Amino acid sequence: MAAEVSVAYKDYLAGLAAGVATVITGHPFDTVKVKLQKHRTDVHGIKYNNALHCTTRILKNEGVKGLYRGATSSFVGMAFESSLLFGVYSQTKQLLLEEAPNNSRPQLQVVIPSAALGGALISFILCPSELLKCRMQVQGTDSLVPRSDRYAGPLDCALKTLKNEGVTGVFRGGFATLLRESIGNAVFFSTYEYSRYYMQLLLNSSFSNHSNQSKALIDVGVGIVSGGISGMAFWSAVLPIDVAKTVIQTTPDRSSSTNPFRVLHSIHSKAGIRGCYAGFGPTLIRAFPANAAAIVTWEFTAKILGIKRE
């Protein structure tokens, strides 16, 4: 029993390291994505031509720190979220594999419920942290938020949200976050497990006589590619839900609908399919390096901690 607790602890620690790597690599891209989503789905304010136009204006007016606006809450949220996601996924997968037929190939009946469960659980952590992050991100350059209503920082945002909207206000957009994370992570880990399995199968047979150092480099390469394409698969599957979540969490009208499907219908009627996929470019550009960094960090930390990957 003590050994099982020790292994579980290591799974969560490896996940935490992956979360930190994700924020460092991906937050600037996320800031651009959120701004594009906000400005392309609002009838007022400046309309960015593309992600480069948005990035240029942020750098010109705020410098690099503008790209990391809202990163404090993101670091805290992502650290806990990633720790819980990877920990729950690893532990649930291990539990389900004990009941499944012995097979070296990834098994969707194991991967999907493990990932969906992890995604559903982390949505309760992600929702409030992303609400603070998104509200901070839409404040900077070309903001549609009046200066009198802007927040001094994440703590000020949290306190004012609690004061004006109560505890339920902190969890605004919770259903959209739940849908995004449960569906998205089922797609993410399915893509990751299968791409990793087939790449390792191919490369290990081709480089079977190479040194341990060469094999370690192969593992890093596999982690980069499998993590990167899995992140892109995640966002390709759930970006419209994420657009709805951003609108729900950043709208000044707190009485507006929090149903992501109604919000998407409204976005589509105003901005068409392009509005539903606002921020698609920077999201995909961010997805590859951020998730590659997460997977490589996760696998490397797990290896250091002596966790055996199934």
Coordinates of C-alpha atoms in Angstrom, one line a residue, residues 100-215:
A100 CA -8.3 -5.2 -19.6
P101 CA -6.8 -8.0 -21.8
N102 CA -3.0 -8.0 -21.9
N103 CA -2.1 -6.0 -25.0
S104 CA 0.9 -3.8 -25.7
R105 CA -1.1 -1.5 -28.0
P106 CA -3.0 1.4 -26.6
Q107 CA -6.6 0.6 -25.8
L108 CA -9.3 3.2 -26.4
Q109 CA -11.6 1.7 -23.8
V110 CA -8.9 2.4 -21.2
V111 CA -7.5 5.7 -22.6
I112 CA -10.7 7.6 -23.2
P113 CA -12.4 7.2 -19.8
S114 CA -9.1 7.8 -18.0
A115 CA -8.5 11.0 -20.0
A116 CA -12.2 12.2 -19.8
L117 CA -12.3 11.7 -16.0
G118 CA -9.0 13.6 -15.6
G119 CA -10.4 16.4 -17.8
A120 CA -13.7 16.6 -16.0
L121 CA -12.0 16.9 -12.6
I122 CA -9.5 19.6 -13.6
S123 CA -12.3 21.7 -15.1
F124 CA -13.3 22.7 -11.5
I125 CA -9.7 24.1 -11.0
L126 CA -9.3 25.5 -14.5
C127 CA -12.6 27.4 -14.6
P128 CA -11.8 30.0 -11.9
S129 CA -8.1 30.3 -12.8
E130 CA -9.0 30.8 -16.5
L131 CA -11.7 33.3 -15.7
L132 CA -9.1 35.5 -13.9
K133 CA -6.6 34.9 -16.7
C134 CA -9.1 35.8 -19.5
R135 CA -10.4 38.9 -17.7
M136 CA -6.8 40.1 -17.2
Q137 CA -5.8 39.3 -20.8
V138 CA -8.6 41.3 -22.4
Q139 CA -7.7 44.5 -20.5
G140 CA -4.4 45.4 -22.2
T141 CA -3.8 46.8 -25.7
D142 CA -7.0 47.9 -27.6
S143 CA -9.1 46.8 -24.6
L144 CA -12.9 47.1 -24.8
V145 CA -13.0 47.3 -21.0
P146 CA -13.5 50.8 -19.6
R147 CA -10.4 52.0 -17.5
S148 CA -12.6 52.5 -14.5
D149 CA -13.6 48.8 -14.6
R150 CA -10.1 47.3 -15.1
Y151 CA -8.4 45.2 -12.5
A152 CA -5.0 46.0 -10.9
G153 CA -4.0 42.4 -10.9
P154 CA -5.3 38.8 -10.5
L155 CA -6.0 39.2 -6.8
D156 CA -7.9 42.4 -7.4
C157 CA -9.8 40.6 -10.1
A158 CA -10.7 37.7 -7.8
L159 CA -11.8 39.9 -5.0
K160 CA -14.0 42.1 -7.2
T161 CA -15.5 39.1 -8.9
L162 CA -16.4 37.5 -5.5
K163 CA -17.8 40.9 -4.3
N164 CA -19.9 41.6 -7.4
E165 CA -20.9 38.1 -8.5
G166 CA -20.4 35.9 -5.5
V167 CA -18.9 32.4 -5.6
T168 CA -20.9 31.4 -8.6
G169 CA -19.3 34.2 -10.5
V170 CA -15.9 32.7 -10.1
F171 CA -17.2 29.5 -11.7
R172 CA -18.9 31.3 -14.6
G173 CA -18.3 29.3 -17.8
G174 CA -17.9 26.1 -15.8
F175 CA -20.1 23.9 -18.1
A176 CA -18.1 25.1 -21.2
T177 CA -14.9 24.3 -19.4
L178 CA -16.1 20.8 -18.4
L179 CA -17.1 20.0 -22.0
R180 CA -13.8 21.4 -23.4
E181 CA -11.6 19.5 -20.9
S182 CA -13.4 16.1 -20.9
I183 CA -13.7 15.9 -24.7
G184 CA -10.4 17.6 -25.5
N185 CA -8.3 15.4 -23.2
A186 CA -10.0 12.2 -24.5
V187 CA -8.8 13.4 -28.0
F188 CA -5.4 14.5 -26.6
F189 CA -4.4 11.3 -24.8
S190 CA -5.8 9.0 -27.6
T191 CA -3.7 10.8 -30.1
Y192 CA -0.7 10.8 -27.8
E193 CA -0.8 7.1 -26.9
Y194 CA -1.2 6.0 -30.5
S195 CA 1.3 8.3 -32.1
R196 CA 3.8 7.5 -29.4
Y197 CA 3.3 3.7 -29.8
Y198 CA 3.7 3.6 -33.5
M199 CA 6.7 6.0 -33.6
Q200 CA 8.5 4.1 -31.0
L201 CA 7.7 0.8 -32.7
L202 CA 9.1 2.1 -36.0
L203 CA 12.2 3.9 -34.5
N204 CA 13.2 1.2 -32.0
S205 CA 13.2 -1.4 -34.8
S206 CA 15.3 0.9 -37.0
F207 CA 17.8 1.9 -34.2
S208 CA 17.9 -1.3 -32.1
N209 CA 21.7 -1.5 -32.2
H210 CA 22.3 2.2 -31.1
S211 CA 23.6 3.4 -27.8
N212 CA 21.5 4.3 -24.8
Q213 CA 22.2 8.0 -25.5
S214 CA 20.8 7.7 -29.0
K215 CA 17.7 5.9 -27.6

